[in-house]
Coordinates of C-alpha atoms and ligand atoms in Angstrom, one line a residue:
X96 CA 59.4 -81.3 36.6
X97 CA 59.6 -78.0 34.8
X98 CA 57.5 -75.5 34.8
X99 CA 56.1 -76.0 31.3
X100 CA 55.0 -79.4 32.2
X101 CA 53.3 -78.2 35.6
X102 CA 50.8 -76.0 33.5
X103 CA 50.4 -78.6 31.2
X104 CA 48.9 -81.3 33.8
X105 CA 47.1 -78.2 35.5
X106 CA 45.3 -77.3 32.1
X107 CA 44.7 -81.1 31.4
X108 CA 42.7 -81.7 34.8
X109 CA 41.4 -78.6 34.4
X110 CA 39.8 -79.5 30.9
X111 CA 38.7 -82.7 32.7
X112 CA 37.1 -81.7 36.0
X113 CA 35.1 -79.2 33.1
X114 CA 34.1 -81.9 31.0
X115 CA 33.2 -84.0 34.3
X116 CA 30.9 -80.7 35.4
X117 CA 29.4 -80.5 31.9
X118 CA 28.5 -84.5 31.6
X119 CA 27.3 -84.5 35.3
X120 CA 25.1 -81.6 34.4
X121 CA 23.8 -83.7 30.7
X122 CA 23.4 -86.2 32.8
X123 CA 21.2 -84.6 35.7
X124 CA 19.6 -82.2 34.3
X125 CA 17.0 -81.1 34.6
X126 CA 17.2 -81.9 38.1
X127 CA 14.6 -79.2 39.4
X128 CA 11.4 -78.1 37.8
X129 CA 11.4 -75.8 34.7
X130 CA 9.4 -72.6 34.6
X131 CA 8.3 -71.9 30.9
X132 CA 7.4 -67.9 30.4
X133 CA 4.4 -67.3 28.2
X134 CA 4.2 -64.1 27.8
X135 CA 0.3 -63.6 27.3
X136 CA -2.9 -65.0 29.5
X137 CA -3.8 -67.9 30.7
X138 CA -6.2 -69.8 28.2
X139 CA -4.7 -68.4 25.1
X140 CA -3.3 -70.3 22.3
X141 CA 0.4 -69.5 23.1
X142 CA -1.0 -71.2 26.7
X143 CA -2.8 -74.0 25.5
X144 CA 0.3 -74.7 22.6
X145 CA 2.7 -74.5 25.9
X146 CA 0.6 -77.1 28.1
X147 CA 0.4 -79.0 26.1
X148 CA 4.1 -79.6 25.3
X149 CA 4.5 -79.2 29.0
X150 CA 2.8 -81.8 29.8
X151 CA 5.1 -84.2 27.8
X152 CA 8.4 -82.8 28.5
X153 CA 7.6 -83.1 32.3
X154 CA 6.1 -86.8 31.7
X155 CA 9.4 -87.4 29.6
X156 CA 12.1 -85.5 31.6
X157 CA 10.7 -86.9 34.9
X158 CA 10.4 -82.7 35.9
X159 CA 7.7 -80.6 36.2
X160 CA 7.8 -78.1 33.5
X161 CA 5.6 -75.0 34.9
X162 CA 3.7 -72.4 32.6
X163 CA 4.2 -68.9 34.0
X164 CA 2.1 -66.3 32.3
X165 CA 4.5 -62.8 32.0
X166 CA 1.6 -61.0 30.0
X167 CA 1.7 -57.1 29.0
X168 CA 2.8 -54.7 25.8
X169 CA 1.4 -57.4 22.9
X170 CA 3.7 -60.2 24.6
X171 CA 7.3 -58.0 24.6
X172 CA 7.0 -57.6 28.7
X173 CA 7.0 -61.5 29.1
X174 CA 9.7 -61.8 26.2
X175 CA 12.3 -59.1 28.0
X176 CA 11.7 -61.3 31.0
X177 CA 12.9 -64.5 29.4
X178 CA 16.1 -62.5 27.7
X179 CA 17.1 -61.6 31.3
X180 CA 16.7 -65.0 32.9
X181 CA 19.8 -66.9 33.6
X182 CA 20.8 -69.1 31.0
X183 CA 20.7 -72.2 33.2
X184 CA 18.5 -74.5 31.4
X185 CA 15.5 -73.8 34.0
X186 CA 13.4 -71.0 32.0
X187 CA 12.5 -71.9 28.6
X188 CA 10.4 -69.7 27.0
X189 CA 7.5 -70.3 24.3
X190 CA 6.2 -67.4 22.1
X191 CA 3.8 -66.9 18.7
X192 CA 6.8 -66.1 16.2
X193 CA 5.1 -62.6 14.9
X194 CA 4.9 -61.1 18.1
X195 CA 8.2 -62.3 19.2
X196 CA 10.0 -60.5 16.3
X197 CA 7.6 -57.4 16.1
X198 CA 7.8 -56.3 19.8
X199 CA 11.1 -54.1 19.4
X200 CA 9.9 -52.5 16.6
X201 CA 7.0 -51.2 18.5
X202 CA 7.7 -50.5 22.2
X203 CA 10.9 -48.9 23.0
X204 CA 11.3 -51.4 26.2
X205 CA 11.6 -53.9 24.4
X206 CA 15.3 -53.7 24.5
X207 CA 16.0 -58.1 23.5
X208 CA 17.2 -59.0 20.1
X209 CA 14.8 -61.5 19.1
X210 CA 17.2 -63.7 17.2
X211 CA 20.4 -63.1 19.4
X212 CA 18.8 -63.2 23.0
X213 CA 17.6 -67.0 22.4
X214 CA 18.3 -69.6 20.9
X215 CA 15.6 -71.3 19.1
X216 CA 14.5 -75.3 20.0
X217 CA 11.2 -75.8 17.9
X218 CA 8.0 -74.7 16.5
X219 CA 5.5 -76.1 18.2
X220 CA 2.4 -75.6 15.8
X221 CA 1.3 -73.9 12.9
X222 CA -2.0 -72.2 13.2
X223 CA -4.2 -71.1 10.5
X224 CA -6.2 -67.8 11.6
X225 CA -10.3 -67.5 11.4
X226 CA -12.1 -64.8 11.1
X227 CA -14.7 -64.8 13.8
X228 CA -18.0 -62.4 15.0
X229 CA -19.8 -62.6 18.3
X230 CA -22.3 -64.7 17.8
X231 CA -25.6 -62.4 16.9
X232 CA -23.2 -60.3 14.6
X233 CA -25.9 -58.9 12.1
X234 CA -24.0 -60.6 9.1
X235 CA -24.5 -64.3 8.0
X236 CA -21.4 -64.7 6.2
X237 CA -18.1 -62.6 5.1
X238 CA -19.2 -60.9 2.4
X239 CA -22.0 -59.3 4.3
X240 CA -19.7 -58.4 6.8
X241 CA -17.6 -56.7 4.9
X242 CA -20.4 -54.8 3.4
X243 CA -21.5 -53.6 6.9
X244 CA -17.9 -52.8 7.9
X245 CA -18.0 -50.8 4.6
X246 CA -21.3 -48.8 5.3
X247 CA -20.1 -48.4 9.7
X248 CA -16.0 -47.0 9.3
X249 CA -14.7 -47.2 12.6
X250 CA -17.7 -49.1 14.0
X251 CA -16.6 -52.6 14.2
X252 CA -14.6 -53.4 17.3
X253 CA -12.0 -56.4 17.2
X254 CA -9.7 -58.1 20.2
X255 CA -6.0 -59.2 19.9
X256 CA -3.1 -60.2 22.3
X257 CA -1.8 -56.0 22.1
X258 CA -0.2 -54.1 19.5
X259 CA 1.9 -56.6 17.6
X260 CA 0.0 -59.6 18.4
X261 CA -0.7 -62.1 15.5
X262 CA -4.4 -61.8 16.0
X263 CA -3.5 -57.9 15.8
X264 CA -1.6 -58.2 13.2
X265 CA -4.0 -60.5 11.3
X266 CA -6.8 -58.1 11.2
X267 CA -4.3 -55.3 10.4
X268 CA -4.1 -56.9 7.1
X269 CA -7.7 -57.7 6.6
X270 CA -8.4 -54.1 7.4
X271 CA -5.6 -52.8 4.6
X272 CA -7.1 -56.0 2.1
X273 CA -10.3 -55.4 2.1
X274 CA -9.9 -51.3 2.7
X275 CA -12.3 -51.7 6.2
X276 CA -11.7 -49.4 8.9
X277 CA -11.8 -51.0 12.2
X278 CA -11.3 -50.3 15.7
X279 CA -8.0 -52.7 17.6
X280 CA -9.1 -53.2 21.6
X281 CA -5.9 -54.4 23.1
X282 CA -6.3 -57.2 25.3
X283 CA -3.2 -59.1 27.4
X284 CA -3.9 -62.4 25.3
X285 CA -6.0 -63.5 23.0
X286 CA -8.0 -65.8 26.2
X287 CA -9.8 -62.8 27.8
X288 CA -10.3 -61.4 24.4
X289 CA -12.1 -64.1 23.3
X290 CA -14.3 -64.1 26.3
X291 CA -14.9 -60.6 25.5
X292 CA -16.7 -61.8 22.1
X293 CA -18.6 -64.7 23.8
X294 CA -20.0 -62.3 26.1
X295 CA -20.5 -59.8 23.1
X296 CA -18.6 -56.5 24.0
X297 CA -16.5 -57.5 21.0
X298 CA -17.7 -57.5 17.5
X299 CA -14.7 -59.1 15.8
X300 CA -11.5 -61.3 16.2
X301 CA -8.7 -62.7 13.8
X302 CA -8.3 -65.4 16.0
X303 CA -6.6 -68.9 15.6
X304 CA -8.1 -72.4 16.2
X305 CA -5.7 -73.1 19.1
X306 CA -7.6 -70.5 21.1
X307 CA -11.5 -70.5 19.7
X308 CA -11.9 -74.4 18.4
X309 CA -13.7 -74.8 21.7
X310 CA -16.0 -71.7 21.7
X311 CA -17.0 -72.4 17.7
X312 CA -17.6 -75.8 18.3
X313 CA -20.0 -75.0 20.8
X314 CA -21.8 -72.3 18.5
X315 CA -21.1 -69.2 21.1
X316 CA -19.3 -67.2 18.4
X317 CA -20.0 -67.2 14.6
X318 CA -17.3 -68.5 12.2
X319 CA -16.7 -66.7 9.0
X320 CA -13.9 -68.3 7.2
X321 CA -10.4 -70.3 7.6
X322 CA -7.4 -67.7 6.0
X323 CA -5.8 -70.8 4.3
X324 CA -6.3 -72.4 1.1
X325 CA -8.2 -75.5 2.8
X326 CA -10.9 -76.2 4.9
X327 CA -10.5 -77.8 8.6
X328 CA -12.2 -81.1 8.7
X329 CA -13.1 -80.4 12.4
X330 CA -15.2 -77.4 11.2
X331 CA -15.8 -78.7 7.7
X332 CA -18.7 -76.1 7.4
X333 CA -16.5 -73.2 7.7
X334 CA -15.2 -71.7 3.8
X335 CA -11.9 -71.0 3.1
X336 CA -11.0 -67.0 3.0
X337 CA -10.9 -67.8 -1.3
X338 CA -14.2 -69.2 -1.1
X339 CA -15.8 -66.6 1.4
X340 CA -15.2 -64.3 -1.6
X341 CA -11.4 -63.2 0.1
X342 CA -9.0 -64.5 -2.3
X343 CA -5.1 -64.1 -0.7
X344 CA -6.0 -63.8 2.8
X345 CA -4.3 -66.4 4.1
X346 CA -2.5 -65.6 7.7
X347 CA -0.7 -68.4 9.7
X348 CA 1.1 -68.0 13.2
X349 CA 3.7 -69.9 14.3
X350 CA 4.2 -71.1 17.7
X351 CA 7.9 -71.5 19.0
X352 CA 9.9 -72.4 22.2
X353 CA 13.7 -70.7 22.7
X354 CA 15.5 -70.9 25.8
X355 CA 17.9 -67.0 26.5
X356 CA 21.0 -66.9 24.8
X357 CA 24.1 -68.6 26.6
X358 CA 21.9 -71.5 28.1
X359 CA 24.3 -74.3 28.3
X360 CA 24.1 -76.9 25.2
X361 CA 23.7 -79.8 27.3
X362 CA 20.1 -78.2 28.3
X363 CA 19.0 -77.0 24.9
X364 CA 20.5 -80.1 23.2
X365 CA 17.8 -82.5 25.6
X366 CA 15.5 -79.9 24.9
X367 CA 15.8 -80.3 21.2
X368 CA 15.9 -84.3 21.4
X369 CA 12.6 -84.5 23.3
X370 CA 10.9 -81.7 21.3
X371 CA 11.7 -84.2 18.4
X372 CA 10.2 -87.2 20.3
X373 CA 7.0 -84.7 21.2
X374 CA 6.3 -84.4 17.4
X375 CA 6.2 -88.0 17.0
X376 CA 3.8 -88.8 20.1
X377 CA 0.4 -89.7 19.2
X378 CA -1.1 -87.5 22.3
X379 CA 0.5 -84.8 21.5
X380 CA 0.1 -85.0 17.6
X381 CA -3.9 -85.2 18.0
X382 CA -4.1 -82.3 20.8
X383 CA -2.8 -79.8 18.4
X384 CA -4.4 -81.5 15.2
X385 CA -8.0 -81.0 16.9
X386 CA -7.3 -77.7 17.6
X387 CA -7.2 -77.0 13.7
X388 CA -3.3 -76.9 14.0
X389 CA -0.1 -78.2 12.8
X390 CA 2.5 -79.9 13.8
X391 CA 6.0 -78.5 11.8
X392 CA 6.8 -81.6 9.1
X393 CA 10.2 -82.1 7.2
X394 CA 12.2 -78.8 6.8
X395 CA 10.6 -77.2 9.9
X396 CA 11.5 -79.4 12.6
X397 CA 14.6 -78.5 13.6
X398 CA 15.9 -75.8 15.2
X399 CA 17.5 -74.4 12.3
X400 CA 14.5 -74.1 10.5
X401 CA 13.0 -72.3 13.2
X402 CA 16.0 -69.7 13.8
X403 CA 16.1 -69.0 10.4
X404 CA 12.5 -68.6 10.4
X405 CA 12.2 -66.2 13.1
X406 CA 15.2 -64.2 10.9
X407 CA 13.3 -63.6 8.3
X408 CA 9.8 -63.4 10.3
X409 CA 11.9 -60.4 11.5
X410 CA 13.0 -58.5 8.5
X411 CA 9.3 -58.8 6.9
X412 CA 7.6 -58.0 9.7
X413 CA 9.6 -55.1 10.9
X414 CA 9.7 -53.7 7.6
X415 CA 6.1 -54.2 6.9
X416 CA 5.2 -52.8 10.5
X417 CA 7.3 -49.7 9.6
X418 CA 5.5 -49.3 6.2
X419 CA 1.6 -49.8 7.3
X420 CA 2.1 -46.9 10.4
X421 CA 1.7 -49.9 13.0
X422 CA 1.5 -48.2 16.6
X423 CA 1.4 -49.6 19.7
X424 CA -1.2 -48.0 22.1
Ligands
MLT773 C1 -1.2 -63.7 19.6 O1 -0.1 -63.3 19.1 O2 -2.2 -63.2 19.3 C2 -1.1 -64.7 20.7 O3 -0.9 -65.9 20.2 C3 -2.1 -64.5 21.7 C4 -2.1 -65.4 22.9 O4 -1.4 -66.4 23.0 O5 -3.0 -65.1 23.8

């Protein structure tokens, strides 16, 4: 045999014993429970979004799937620690879009590329924002709360996920719309925040129905309006920003699982193929629907649509955070 032909058959059963490894691993995996890293508190909507998934990948991949909260710096603490995991197929990681592209343009460690440390799987739910008051707020509606945020600059206190949150980022541009000056409290998700405004040490929130559905069904905070052109049948009462007298405020955060860069594509394809079936599940579909959400439709339910959506989330948001002054304290 010569020795061209050795290294021949060597590189042949080397090629097979690797594409033996790979489909044993298709095949198994995941053969051990998967942590998913959100990287804000416990109760949040970036939480509840996560469970919720979590609960049907697990029931569908025969695995646990196990929510670790990595909270700290507006999400980018948690976020860092999913760009240093190893790419193995056991740490996915599920983020609110805005925050997930804004972090490295705000704290200086957060040293992860948002688009080339992960690779994206799915959007999970779209979420239309709500501008919301503790509960004995002295204004009835939006206009008069923007005519007491007028007459007290500075006054008015309001609770987000940290600098570069969406619900930060939300009332950044009601602030710069509306030309109120109000007061950011930086909380590690936008769970304890909102607990902050049930209790009533907070005045204000731009907060999302995944989080506060619960809290204004139950009348402990006061509901202004919904920053999107319709009205949420499961709080039909509630205006629209347009009818509140608010016409273009209309803020909506995306929801989004990636697993880090280099994650091996027998993983994030089965990841892909069950987030796919999740969409379609009638649990699923109705836990996110109640909670005022959305689940992506045609064009935004692949993971295409979100990579190239969390491109372009990018470019605006880093450009706009660069223009309004955006800090992170
Ligand atoms: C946000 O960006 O405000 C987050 O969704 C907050 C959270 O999940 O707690």
């Amino acid at each position: 045999m010569s020795l061209k032909t050795s290294f021949a058959r060597i590189a042949i059963a080397g090629a097979a014993a690797a594409f033996s490894v790979g489909a044993a691993f298709a095949q198994d995996y995941p053969a051990k429970p998967v942590t998913i890293i959100v990287p804000f508190a416990a109760g949040g909507p970036t939480d509840v979004a996560a469970r919720i998934y979590g609960e049907y990948f697990s029931r569908t991949l025969g695995q646990q799937f196990v929510v670790e909260n990595a909270a700290g710096a507006g999400g980018s603490t948690g976020t860092l620690r999913a760009s240093r995991a190893t790419p193995d197929g056991y740490t996915v990681f599920v983020h609110n879009v805005a925050p997930h592209v804004a972090g490295p343009a705000l704290y200086a460690s957060a040293t992860y590329d948002p688009v080339k440390s992960f690779e994206p799987i799915g959007t999970l739910a779209f979420a239309a924002h709500y501008v919301v008051l503790r509960k004995d707020f002295p204004a009835k509606d939006l206009k008069e709360f923007l005519t007491f945020a007028k007459a007290n600059p500075g006054k008015i206190n309001y609770g987000s996920a940290g600098a570069g949150s969406a619900t930060h980022l939300a009332c950044v541009l009601l602030g710069q719309q509306t030309d109120i000056s109000i007061t950011h409290v930086p909380y590690r998700g936008t769970g304890p925040a909102l607990n902050d405004l049930v209790a009533g040490t907070l005045d204000l929130m731009c907060d999302q129905g995944l989080n506060m559905m619960g809290q204004a069904t139950a009348g402990t905070v006061k509901v202004l309006a919904i920053a999107q052109k319709t009205r949420f049948p499961g709080l039909s009462d509630v205006p629209t920003t347009a009818e509140a007298g608010l016409p273009g405020f209309e803020v909506s955060a995306a929801t989004a699982m990636y697993v880090p860069a280099g994650t091996p594509a027998a993983a994030t394809a089965k990841l892909v193929a069950t987030m796919a079936a999740a969409y379609k599940d009638a649990g699923v579909r109705k836990r996110i629907q109640d909670l005022a959400s959305e689940i992506p439709g045609p064009g935004q339910d692949t993971p295409a649509a979100l990579g190239a959506f969390t491109k372009s989330e990018m470019e605006r948001l880093t450009a706009a955070i660069k223009k309004g002054g955006v800090k992170a304290q």
